[in-house]
Amino acid sequence: RITVQSGSRLASGVSGTKKRAKQAAALDMLRQLYPHVERWGELVASTNSRQREEKLAQARARRAPGTHAPPAAPPAPPPPPPPPPLCASPQPPHGGASGARDGGGGRGA
């Protein structure tokens, strides 16, 4: 048997294992805190919606009435282009490529 207390509320869970008893006690506490909830996914969705609404209300309260949000910063300029290559096109070594193929080193046979 596990008993959970939150403020003046008490919830308990009974099971053969400690883990399941804790889960049962937690579920009992949630049912006491949120009696209107039938499915726990609804509780998660409603909690998230409330948090989102609170954040929006706080943002509205920070801005004085009649004022607008500050303008957005201008976009950053594009990066400069890369420098041009040192040599625009590769050139063959002296003597050209034909001298290396015939193996003679001079005029044709």
XYZ file of N, CA and C in Angstrom:
327
model
N 0.849 -1.176 0.000
C 0.000 0.000 0.000
C 0.898 1.243 0.000
N 0.621 2.178 -0.936
C 1.345 3.440 -1.046
C 0.338 4.564 -0.812
N 0.732 5.543 0.001
C -0.117 6.713 0.244
C 0.645 7.955 -0.201
N -0.062 8.819 -0.938
C 0.520 10.048 -1.466
C -0.259 11.220 -0.873
N 0.464 12.282 -0.484
C -0.193 13.458 0.059
C 0.252 14.676 -0.721
N -0.716 15.520 -1.087
C -0.443 16.793 -1.735
C -1.330 17.829 -1.057
N -0.721 18.653 -0.225
C -1.517 19.609 0.543
C -2.396 18.855 1.515
N -3.690 19.075 1.432
C -4.614 18.375 2.320
C -5.186 17.112 1.671
N -4.839 16.840 0.454
C -5.371 15.660 -0.247
C -4.514 14.430 0.009
N -5.182 13.304 0.167
C -4.520 12.016 0.328
C -5.016 11.069 -0.755
N -4.109 10.308 -1.318
C -4.463 9.294 -2.294
C -3.642 8.052 -1.987
N -4.234 6.895 -2.224
C -3.489 5.670 -1.949
C -3.679 4.682 -3.078
N -2.711 3.787 -3.183
C -2.761 2.745 -4.195
C -2.296 1.438 -3.591
N -2.966 0.359 -3.981
C -2.635 -0.956 -3.462
C -2.391 -1.876 -4.648
N -1.284 -2.607 -4.589
C -0.973 -3.564 -5.641
C 0.063 -4.549 -5.115
N 0.305 -5.582 -5.897
C 1.289 -6.584 -5.518
C 2.722 -6.091 -5.654
N 2.951 -5.085 -6.526
C 4.297 -4.540 -6.687
C 4.308 -3.070 -6.285
N 5.466 -2.612 -5.870
C 5.616 -1.218 -5.428
C 5.339 -0.256 -6.577
N 5.835 -0.585 -7.771
C 5.663 0.289 -8.934
C 4.187 0.473 -9.268
N 3.441 -0.623 -9.303
C 2.005 -0.518 -9.630
C 1.226 0.200 -8.527
N 1.637 0.038 -7.281
C 0.971 0.739 -6.187
C 1.197 2.241 -6.307
N 2.417 2.650 -6.683
C 2.698 4.074 -6.895
C 1.867 4.620 -8.047
N 1.768 3.860 -9.123
C 0.973 4.308 -10.271
C -0.496 4.451 -9.896
N -1.011 3.497 -9.112
C -2.415 3.565 -8.692
C -2.648 4.774 -7.783
N -1.705 5.059 -6.884
C -1.843 6.218 -6.002
C -1.801 7.514 -6.811
N -0.891 7.579 -7.786
C -0.800 8.778 -8.630
C -2.097 8.971 -9.417
N -2.658 7.897 -9.937
C -3.912 7.988 -10.686
C -5.045 8.452 -9.775
N -5.089 7.946 -8.557
C -6.107 8.376 -7.599
C -5.982 9.874 -7.315
N -4.747 10.363 -7.149
C -4.521 11.790 -6.897
C -4.971 12.622 -8.098
N -4.640 12.180 -9.303
C -5.065 12.921 -10.499
C -6.579 12.975 -10.593
N -7.253 11.890 -10.252
C -8.725 11.887 -10.301
C -9.315 12.857 -9.291
N -8.644 13.028 -8.155
C -9.129 14.001 -7.157
C -8.896 15.436 -7.637
N -7.726 15.664 -8.235
C -7.381 17.015 -8.674
C -8.168 17.437 -9.919
N -8.459 16.494 -10.799
C -9.135 16.785 -12.073
C -10.326 15.852 -12.250
N -11.405 16.047 -11.490
C -12.546 15.123 -11.580
C -13.286 15.199 -12.922
N -13.149 16.309 -13.644
C -13.853 16.487 -14.913
C -13.190 15.754 -16.071
N -11.960 15.282 -15.893
C -11.218 14.649 -16.986
C -11.569 13.170 -17.056
N -11.961 12.744 -18.254
C -12.263 11.334 -18.459
C -11.094 10.600 -19.097
N -10.397 11.276 -19.989
C -9.234 10.682 -20.657
C -8.021 11.553 -20.348
N -6.904 10.927 -20.008
C -5.744 11.679 -19.543
C -5.050 12.430 -20.662
N -5.247 12.025 -21.900
C -4.729 12.801 -23.025
C -5.379 14.176 -23.081
N -6.647 14.252 -22.675
C -7.355 15.536 -22.631
C -6.698 16.464 -21.600
N -6.247 15.893 -20.490
C -5.598 16.692 -19.454
C -4.290 17.278 -19.981
N -3.538 16.468 -20.689
C -2.272 16.948 -21.245
C -2.543 18.075 -22.242
N -3.515 17.884 -23.116
C -3.840 18.907 -24.112
C -4.331 20.188 -23.437
N -5.164 20.068 -22.412
C -5.684 21.273 -21.758
C -4.580 21.997 -21.002
N -3.654 21.263 -20.420
C -2.540 21.891 -19.710
C -1.663 22.652 -20.683
N -1.364 22.040 -21.815
C -0.531 22.715 -22.808
C -1.227 23.950 -23.342
N -2.533 23.885 -23.566
C -3.282 25.033 -24.072
C -3.257 26.174 -23.056
N -3.401 25.841 -21.794
C -3.376 26.878 -20.761
C -2.012 27.548 -20.710
N -0.964 26.757 -20.781
C 0.380 27.336 -20.753
C 0.590 28.262 -21.938
N 0.133 27.852 -23.108
C 0.288 28.677 -24.303
C -0.495 29.976 -24.149
N -1.716 29.894 -23.646
C -2.533 31.096 -23.446
C -1.896 32.025 -22.413
N -1.321 31.477 -21.349
C -0.667 32.310 -20.340
C 0.529 33.052 -20.929
N 1.308 32.375 -21.752
C 2.457 33.027 -22.370
C 2.013 34.164 -23.285
N 0.955 33.935 -24.056
C 0.441 34.996 -24.932
C -0.063 36.182 -24.115
N -0.761 35.907 -23.021
C -1.282 36.991 -22.179
C -0.134 37.784 -21.549
N 0.920 37.094 -21.127
C 2.072 37.798 -20.553
C 2.753 38.669 -21.602
N 2.859 38.158 -22.824
C 3.490 38.948 -23.884
C 2.654 40.193 -24.186
N 1.336 40.042 -24.183
C 0.458 41.194 -24.430
C 0.579 42.215 -23.301
N 0.705 41.734 -22.065
C 0.782 42.633 -20.919
C 2.096 43.417 -20.918
N 3.159 42.818 -21.441
C 4.457 43.509 -21.485
C 4.427 44.707 -22.413
N 3.698 44.577 -23.498
C 3.617 45.704 -24.442
C 2.573 46.687 -23.938
N 2.895 47.932 -23.959
C 1.936 48.949 -23.533
C 0.837 49.073 -24.592
N -0.380 49.426 -24.186
C -1.459 49.578 -25.177
C -1.106 50.647 -26.202
N -1.409 50.386 -27.443
C -1.176 51.346 -28.510
C 0.204 51.267 -29.128
N 1.058 50.433 -28.593
C 2.386 50.292 -29.184
C 2.453 49.001 -29.982
N 3.386 48.978 -30.859
C 3.547 47.800 -31.694
C 4.894 47.163 -31.394
N 5.039 45.972 -31.858
C 6.317 45.274 -31.669
C 7.404 46.018 -32.441
N 8.631 45.994 -31.970
C 9.709 46.681 -32.688
C 9.920 46.047 -34.062
N 10.382 46.853 -35.029
C 10.568 46.290 -36.365
C 11.656 45.225 -36.354
N 11.518 44.322 -37.275
C 12.491 43.236 -37.374
C 13.821 43.780 -37.892
N 14.881 43.170 -37.483
C 16.212 43.577 -37.938
C 16.356 43.238 -39.421
N 17.114 44.067 -40.166
C 17.275 43.764 -41.597
C 18.059 42.471 -41.762
N 17.837 41.776 -42.866
C 18.548 40.522 -43.069
C 20.046 40.763 -43.254
N 20.833 39.788 -42.890
C 22.288 39.896 -43.018
C 22.661 39.865 -44.497
N 23.705 40.616 -44.889
C 24.111 40.603 -46.294
C 24.665 39.233 -46.670
N 24.575 38.880 -47.943
C 25.083 37.571 -48.358
C 26.601 37.537 -48.236
N 27.167 36.362 -48.083
C 28.623 36.275 -47.967
C 29.293 36.652 -49.283
N 30.529 37.153 -49.236
C 31.210 37.540 -50.482
C 31.505 36.300 -51.329
N 31.602 36.481 -52.648
C 31.875 35.322 -53.502
C 33.295 34.812 -53.250
N 33.550 33.550 -53.553
C 34.897 33.020 -53.342
C 35.874 33.664 -54.315
N 37.144 33.731 -53.966
C 38.122 34.353 -54.866
C 38.293 33.503 -56.126
N 38.671 34.137 -57.246
C 38.846 33.376 -58.476
C 40.050 32.450 -58.350
N 40.058 31.344 -59.118
C 41.200 30.438 -59.055
C 42.451 31.126 -59.584
N 43.626 30.687 -59.135
C 44.879 31.280 -59.573
C 45.139 31.034 -61.052
N 44.739 29.902 -61.554
C 44.941 29.547 -62.957
C 43.580 29.186 -63.517
N 43.142 29.901 -64.550
C 41.798 29.699 -65.071
C 41.612 28.312 -65.662
N 42.623 27.786 -66.397
C 42.481 26.444 -66.955
C 43.842 25.757 -66.891
N 43.849 24.491 -66.585
C 45.141 23.807 -66.520
C 45.765 23.704 -67.902
N 47.104 23.888 -68.020
C 47.801 23.789 -69.299
C 48.727 22.581 -69.251
N 48.855 21.874 -70.387
C 49.723 20.696 -70.396
C 51.176 21.109 -70.233
N 52.059 20.225 -69.773
C 53.474 20.558 -69.627
C 54.109 20.828 -70.982
N 55.302 21.411 -71.002
C 55.984 21.732 -72.254
C 56.118 20.489 -73.127
N 56.005 20.671 -74.412
C 56.130 19.566 -75.343
C 54.801 18.937 -75.670
N 53.766 19.295 -74.925
C 52.447 18.766 -75.230
C 52.305 17.328 -74.804
N 51.117 16.803 -74.993
C 50.828 15.441 -74.594
C 51.259 14.451 -75.663
N 51.432 14.897 -76.937
C 51.722 13.948 -78.010
C 53.108 13.353 -77.892
N 54.111 14.077 -77.367
C 55.466 13.570 -77.258
C 55.568 12.424 -76.271
N 54.714 12.382 -75.291
C 54.792 11.338 -74.293
C 54.213 10.037 -74.815
N 53.328 10.133 -75.808
C 52.668 8.918 -76.263
C 53.519 8.096 -77.226
N 54.314 8.716 -78.113
C 55.024 7.931 -79.124
C 56.308 7.319 -78.594
N 56.760 7.781 -77.447
C 57.925 7.178 -76.841
C 59.234 7.506 -77.547
N 59.228 8.241 -78.671
C 60.440 8.513 -79.407
C 61.150 9.758 -78.955
N 60.462 10.715 -78.406
C 61.093 11.925 -77.950
C 61.398 12.889 -79.078
N 60.937 12.677 -80.265
C 61.249 13.587 -81.359
C 60.179 13.472 -82.407
N 60.637 13.478 -83.661
C 59.661 13.355 -84.755
C 59.191 11.917 -84.861
N 58.166 11.752 -85.567
C 57.571 10.415 -85.748
C 58.511 9.460 -86.413
N 58.202 8.188 -86.482
C 59.077 7.153 -87.007
C 59.150 7.181 -88.442
